[in-house]
Amino acid sequence: MYPRVILKATLYKKSQQKRRTSPCNYKERYFVLNTEELTYSERRPGKKPIEKGCIKLSDITCVEVVRSNVPIPCEFKYPFQVVYDSYYLYVFAPDNDCRLKWVRALKEVTKHNEVSLYYHPDFWGDGRWRCCDRPQKQSAGCSEYFPSECASKKPLPPTPDPQRRVSTSEDRIVVALKNFVPQEDTDIPLHKDEEYVVIDSSEPNWWRVKDRDGNIGTVPFLYITEKHSKDSFKSFKSIEDYEWYNKDIARAEAEALLMKEDKEGAFMVRDSRQAGVYTVSVFTKAPGSNGEKNPRIKHYLIRETEKSLFYLAEKYLFPSIPELIHYHQHNAAGLITRLRYCVSLDTGNGPRMKELTSERWELNAEEITQGEELGSGQFGLVFKGLWQGQAVAIKTIREDAMSEEEFKEEAEIMTKLSHPKLVQLYGVCTQRSPICLVTEFLENGCLTDFLRSQRGQLSQKTLLGMCLDISEAMAYLESSNFIHRDLAARNCLVSKDLVVKVSDFGMTRYVLDDQYRSFTTKFPVKWSSPEVIKFSKFSSKSDVWSYGVLMWEVYSEGKLPYEYRSNMEVVESLNAGQRLLKPRLCPETVYQLMQWCWKEKPEDRPSFALLFHDLASLDDPMSPGHFQL
Ligand code: ADP
């Protein structure tokens, strides 16, 4: 019997880069799905089709939509993935309906296969999975995979329509800031950028929401945001509404205005001399290809494809000019600099839209006053400052030090983390260069320096109190599903009342320094658990290991752990089962807790909630400690 054809269509596919050296590219292919295989071929007018690939359906382990916000450099913008034999085939459909049709059909014909339990909802790129940050391409997925729609926990409505909204106008809508994998039976998954209706927001950390298929469950409050702050483009009508657009301005006048601003990345959009065409004018001091360094203005025409998609220097295509500008406000992508700072002639005719990028965490540069320098950090200089009448720390970020785009994606989540023992991140200022983070200011500075400066003067009560403060902050992060990844005394700060607060949570994810990222000289091996050193497997339990080392730092009054050993020697001694020795000032009961944190297997280590509880009971002499190893 011949195989029966189920679907056929012209789609795009991304090369699979099976060989490391092959360039990544996108090709138009004619796809045919029949009851036995999925084939794709090259079709050229007047020539015989050439089959370029054939996947046996029995080899397929996962078929799913790719949920990503990376710009897609081919004309078809709706990706889905077919995983087979550990290869990932990414296919791009022209619209969502077409994509869902293919995904459903492929799921249907492969649902009796031995499918994956988990999959990666986002692309692999730049050496990591964009969804979960894991650096191994073959790592298990991070989201539960449902082989067919009816296999998901609750049945879908009869005719699922992805654009359909289940809400009424009175519903409170939130949007997922990132994916979330359920951890309890009562949780539901979150998919980045999808909308949910709020059912119950009375619990501060966990809200109950309803997804578009009617599933109701809890999700972490940190991972969601009220819809209006995300709904940037849809409600705006014409480009005249935008602050960056200057109607009726001549090239010379635009140049004069931008030169007067004298800020790297100052830009505006204006009418070009060609009717109906727009130009982006940008101020820069960056060296040009011929070595020129003088401040100058570069002009880029906004071009349009036959399919009414817009682009600037390189072919990053967008359905509208505001979306194009928004993208280039975050990515240079072929421009001399990204569009940092919009300049406009104040025409005074009615309200203009405020800065498009302004999100809740974006602070107004004019409200921040910079004072004395406090020190130098991993990302750049740190200054004392004033913002809204309060003392703040301003952490400037060197341009080459941080992956800014990824940081901004997470910035809202980080500003929402709020606890008395956590250094509050007030917001970010991206309108100035270098960009900066504005945080709570703590008078006594970094914990390591403080411990060293107070050697011999700190009481047992103070030392225990410090450990207790940190465990309290960490129990909060743990309950919020947030991993610190670089917990150490150098990343804690001390207030004027000697309260210790945890700082720099999650920030290492944005470090661009190769010596840090490649686990060489700058990676904090001495604070890292064995599973982090071996497999980069970060979790709250790897934070617990680091916390044990941090307790050791506190009780040794700011000594460097494993002082005379190299990172390599530390790894070897850990592998041999050795651990840091008890500091002289450390009571046996506290050392037992440290050793509990340094259990080889993450699951054998205590949670922060338990650590906090046990330390608190040590603080109270009436109550017996109840920790166990
Ligand atoms: P990094 O952790 O990136 O290396 P830090 O955040 O430790 O850099 O900043 C460097 C120095 O600046 C610190 O050692 C501390 O003295 C000072 N500093 C940083 N943040 C604050 C703050 N919120 N309050 C007071 N001082 C701070």
GROMACS .gro file of N, CA, C and O in nm, residues 233-295:
model
  252
  233PHE      N    1   0.259   4.824   2.102
  233PHE     CA    2   0.240   4.873   1.966
  233PHE      C    3   0.096   4.880   1.922
  233PHE      O    4   0.058   4.964   1.844
  234LYS      N    5   0.015   4.786   1.974
  234LYS     CA    6  -0.115   4.766   1.911
  234LYS      C    7  -0.202   4.889   1.918
  234LYS      O    8  -0.276   4.919   1.826
  235SER      N    9  -0.193   4.962   2.031
  235SER     CA   10  -0.287   5.072   2.048
  235SER      C   11  -0.244   5.200   1.975
  235SER      O   12  -0.322   5.290   1.960
  236PHE      N   13  -0.120   5.203   1.927
  236PHE     CA   14  -0.075   5.325   1.861
  236PHE      C   15  -0.115   5.321   1.714
  236PHE      O   16  -0.102   5.221   1.648
  237LYS      N   17  -0.158   5.437   1.663
  237LYS     CA   18  -0.210   5.433   1.528
  237LYS      C   19  -0.106   5.469   1.423
  237LYS      O   20  -0.077   5.393   1.334
  238SER      N   21  -0.050   5.587   1.432
  238SER     CA   22   0.041   5.625   1.324
  238SER      C   23   0.175   5.662   1.382
  238SER      O   24   0.188   5.687   1.503
  239ILE      N   25   0.275   5.669   1.296
  239ILE     CA   26   0.407   5.697   1.351
  239ILE      C   27   0.415   5.840   1.404
  239ILE      O   28   0.503   5.874   1.480
  240GLU      N   29   0.319   5.923   1.363
  240GLU     CA   30   0.319   6.061   1.414
  240GLU      C   31   0.296   6.065   1.565
  240GLU      O   32   0.322   6.166   1.630
  241ASP      N   33   0.243   5.956   1.620
  241ASP     CA   34   0.220   5.953   1.764
  241ASP      C   35   0.349   5.934   1.844
  241ASP      O   36   0.350   5.946   1.965
  242TYR      N   37   0.455   5.896   1.776
  242TYR     CA   38   0.576   5.861   1.849
  242TYR      C   39   0.669   5.979   1.868
  242TYR      O   40   0.683   6.064   1.779
  243GLU      N   41   0.732   5.976   1.985
  243GLU     CA   42   0.820   6.086   2.021
  243GLU      C   43   0.940   6.099   1.928
  243GLU      O   44   0.992   6.207   1.905
  244TRP      N   45   0.983   5.985   1.872
  244TRP     CA   46   1.104   5.989   1.789
  244TRP      C   47   1.078   6.039   1.647
  244TRP      O   48   1.168   6.056   1.569
  245TYR      N   49   0.949   6.060   1.612
  245TYR     CA   50   0.920   6.101   1.474
  245TYR      C   51   0.913   6.253   1.465
  245TYR      O   52   0.844   6.319   1.543
  246ASN      N   53   0.986   6.310   1.371
  246ASN     CA   54   0.981   6.454   1.348
  246ASN      C   55   0.931   6.480   1.207
  246ASN      O   56   1.000   6.452   1.109
  247LYS      N   57   0.812   6.530   1.202
  247LYS     CA   58   0.752   6.560   1.071
  247LYS      C   59   0.815   6.690   1.019
  247LYS      O   60   0.854   6.776   1.096
  248ASP      N   61   0.820   6.703   0.889
  248ASP     CA   62   0.864   6.828   0.825
  248ASP      C   63   0.994   6.884   0.881
  248ASP      O   64   1.005   7.001   0.911
  249ILE      N   65   1.091   6.801   0.899
  249ILE     CA   66   1.220   6.854   0.943
  249ILE      C   67   1.320   6.824   0.830
  249ILE      O   68   1.323   6.714   0.777
  250ALA      N   69   1.398   6.924   0.795
  250ALA     CA   70   1.494   6.905   0.686
  250ALA      C   71   1.618   6.835   0.739
  250ALA      O   72   1.645   6.837   0.859
  251ARG      N   73   1.691   6.773   0.648
  251ARG     CA   74   1.810   6.698   0.687
  251ARG      C   75   1.908   6.784   0.768
  251ARG      O   76   1.957   6.742   0.873
  252ALA      N   77   1.932   6.908   0.721
  252ALA     CA   78   2.030   6.994   0.788
  252ALA      C   79   1.983   7.028   0.930
  252ALA      O   80   2.063   7.027   1.025
  253GLU      N   81   1.853   7.051   0.944
  253GLU     CA   82   1.799   7.086   1.076
  253GLU      C   83   1.810   6.965   1.170
  253GLU      O   84   1.845   6.978   1.288
  254ALA      N   85   1.781   6.848   1.116
  254ALA     CA   86   1.791   6.725   1.196
  254ALA      C   87   1.935   6.707   1.243
  254ALA      O   88   1.961   6.678   1.361
  255GLU      N   89   2.029   6.729   1.152
  255GLU     CA   90   2.171   6.712   1.188
  255GLU      C   91   2.210   6.810   1.298
  255GLU      O   92   2.276   6.772   1.395
  256ALA      N   93   2.164   6.934   1.285
  256ALA     CA   94   2.200   7.035   1.384
  256ALA      C   95   2.145   6.997   1.521
  256ALA      O   96   2.213   7.006   1.624
  257LEU      N   97   2.022   6.949   1.522
  257LEU     CA   98   1.958   6.912   1.649
  257LEU      C   99   2.031   6.796   1.717
  257LEU      O  100   2.055   6.797   1.838
  258LEU      N  101   2.068   6.697   1.637
  258LEU     CA  102   2.136   6.580   1.692
  258LEU      C  103   2.277   6.616   1.738
  258LEU      O  104   2.324   6.568   1.842
  259MET      N  105   2.346   6.702   1.662
  259MET     CA  106   2.480   6.744   1.701
  259MET      C  107   2.474   6.819   1.834
  259MET      O  108   2.559   6.803   1.920
  260LYS      N  109   2.367   6.897   1.849
  260LYS     CA  110   2.353   6.975   1.972
  260LYS      C  111   2.334   6.881   2.093
  260LYS      O  112   2.388   6.906   2.200
  261GLU      N  113   2.262   6.773   2.073
  261GLU     CA  114   2.243   6.676   2.182
  261GLU      C  115   2.376   6.614   2.224
  261GLU      O  116   2.399   6.584   2.340
  262ASP      N  117   2.460   6.582   2.120
  262ASP     CA  118   2.594   6.530   2.146
  262ASP      C  119   2.593   6.402   2.230
  262ASP      O  120   2.675   6.383   2.318
  263LYS      N  121   2.495   6.314   2.203
  263LYS     CA  122   2.489   6.189   2.281
  263LYS      C  123   2.497   6.071   2.186
  263LYS      O  124   2.423   6.066   2.087
  264GLU      N  125   2.583   5.976   2.220
  264GLU     CA  126   2.597   5.856   2.137
  264GLU      C  127   2.460   5.789   2.124
  264GLU      O  128   2.392   5.764   2.223
  265GLY      N  129   2.420   5.763   2.001
  265GLY     CA  130   2.293   5.694   1.979
  265GLY      C  131   2.172   5.786   1.980
  265GLY      O  132   2.058   5.738   1.972
  266ALA      N  133   2.192   5.919   1.990
  266ALA     CA  134   2.076   6.010   1.980
  266ALA      C  135   2.020   5.994   1.839
  266ALA      O  136   2.094   5.986   1.742
  267PHE      N  137   1.889   5.985   1.827
  267PHE     CA  138   1.833   5.956   1.694
  267PHE      C  139   1.696   6.020   1.675
  267PHE      O  140   1.632   6.063   1.772
  268MET      N  141   1.654   6.024   1.551
  268MET     CA  142   1.516   6.062   1.520
  268MET      C  143   1.475   5.997   1.389
  268MET      O  144   1.559   5.951   1.312
  269VAL      N  145   1.346   5.990   1.366
  269VAL     CA  146   1.294   5.941   1.238
  269VAL      C  147   1.234   6.061   1.169
  269VAL      O  148   1.163   6.140   1.232
  270ARG      N  149   1.264   6.080   1.041
  270ARG     CA  150   1.211   6.196   0.968
  270ARG      C  151   1.171   6.153   0.828
  270ARG      O  152   1.206   6.043   0.783
  271ASP      N  153   1.100   6.242   0.758
  271ASP     CA  154   1.061   6.210   0.620
  271ASP      C  155   1.185   6.223   0.533
  271ASP      O  156   1.261   6.319   0.547
  272SER      N  157   1.203   6.125   0.446
  272SER     CA  158   1.316   6.139   0.355
  272SER      C  159   1.270   6.225   0.236
  272SER      O  160   1.153   6.259   0.225
  273ARG      N  161   1.365   6.258   0.147
  273ARG     CA  162   1.325   6.341   0.034
  273ARG      C  163   1.229   6.266  -0.058
  273ARG      O  164   1.146   6.324  -0.123
  274GLN      N  165   1.245   6.132  -0.062
  274GLN     CA  166   1.153   6.051  -0.143
  274GLN      C  167   1.018   6.047  -0.072
  274GLN      O  168   1.014   6.013   0.048
  275ALA      N  169   0.910   6.077  -0.143
  275ALA     CA  170   0.780   6.081  -0.077
  275ALA      C  171   0.744   5.945  -0.018
  275ALA      O  172   0.769   5.841  -0.079
  276GLY      N  173   0.688   5.945   0.102
  276GLY     CA  174   0.641   5.821   0.164
  276GLY      C  175   0.752   5.734   0.221
  276GLY      O  176   0.727   5.624   0.268
  277VAL      N  177   0.874   5.783   0.217
  277VAL     CA  178   0.986   5.703   0.271
  277VAL      C  179   1.043   5.778   0.392
  277VAL      O  180   1.043   5.901   0.395
  278TYR      N  181   1.088   5.699   0.491
  278TYR     CA  182   1.140   5.760   0.613
  278TYR      C  183   1.289   5.733   0.629
  278TYR      O  184   1.340   5.632   0.579
  279THR      N  185   1.353   5.823   0.704
  279THR     CA  186   1.496   5.808   0.730
  279THR      C  187   1.519   5.810   0.880
  279THR      O  188   1.453   5.885   0.952
  280VAL      N  189   1.613   5.726   0.925
  280VAL     CA  190   1.655   5.732   1.065
  280VAL      C  191   1.789   5.803   1.068
  280VAL      O  192   1.881   5.764   0.996
  281SER      N  193   1.800   5.910   1.146
  281SER     CA  194   1.926   5.983   1.158
  281SER      C  195   1.982   5.960   1.297
  281SER      O  196   1.910   5.974   1.396
  282VAL      N  197   2.110   5.924   1.304
  282VAL     CA  198   2.171   5.885   1.432
  282VAL      C  199   2.302   5.959   1.453
  282VAL      O  200   2.384   5.968   1.360
  283PHE      N  201   2.323   6.004   1.575
  283PHE     CA  202   2.448   6.070   1.611
  283PHE      C  203   2.546   5.965   1.664
  283PHE      O  204   2.509   5.878   1.742
  284THR      N  205   2.672   5.973   1.621
  284THR     CA  206   2.772   5.879   1.674
  284THR      C  207   2.910   5.944   1.681
  284THR      O  208   2.940   6.036   1.605
  285LYS      N  209   2.991   5.887   1.772
  285LYS     CA  210   3.132   5.925   1.776
  285LYS      C  211   3.217   5.801   1.751
  285LYS      O  212   3.338   5.804   1.765
  286ALA      N  213   3.150   5.690   1.719
  286ALA     CA  214   3.224   5.564   1.700
  286ALA      C  215   3.316   5.576   1.580
  286ALA      O  216   3.280   5.641   1.482
  287PRO      N  217   3.435   5.514   1.587
  287PRO     CA  218   3.526   5.523   1.473
  287PRO      C  219   3.462   5.464   1.348
  287PRO      O  220   3.399   5.358   1.354
  288GLY      N  221   3.476   5.530   1.236
  288GLY     CA  222   3.420   5.480   1.111
  288GLY      C  223   3.517   5.385   1.044
  288GLY      O  224   3.628   5.365   1.093
  289SER      N  225   3.478   5.328   0.929
  289SER     CA  226   3.564   5.229   0.863
  289SER      C  227   3.694   5.295   0.815
  289SER      O  228   3.798   5.230   0.808
  290ASN      N  229   3.690   5.424   0.783
  290ASN     CA  230   3.812   5.490   0.738
  290ASN      C  231   3.885   5.559   0.854
  290ASN      O  232   3.965   5.649   0.834
  291GLY      N  233   3.854   5.517   0.975
  291GLY     CA  234   3.926   5.569   1.091
  291GLY      C  235   3.871   5.700   1.145
  291GLY      O  236   3.917   5.750   1.246
  292GLU      N  237   3.769   5.757   1.077
  292GLU     CA  238   3.717   5.886   1.122
  292GLU      C  239   3.657   5.872   1.263
  292GLU      O  240   3.595   5.771   1.295
  293LYS      N  241   3.680   5.975   1.344
  293LYS     CA  242   3.633   5.965   1.482
  293LYS      C  243   3.546   6.083   1.521
  293LYS      O  244   3.492   6.086   1.631
  294ASN      N  245   3.535   6.178   1.430
  294ASN     CA  246   3.463   6.299   1.465
  294ASN      C  247   3.315   6.269   1.488
  294ASN      O  248   3.260   6.180   1.426
  295PRO      N  249   3.253   6.345   1.576
  295PRO     CA  250   3.109   6.329   1.591
  295PRO      C  251   3.042   6.351   1.456
  295PRO      O  252   3.080   6.442   1.382
   0.00000   0.00000   0.00000
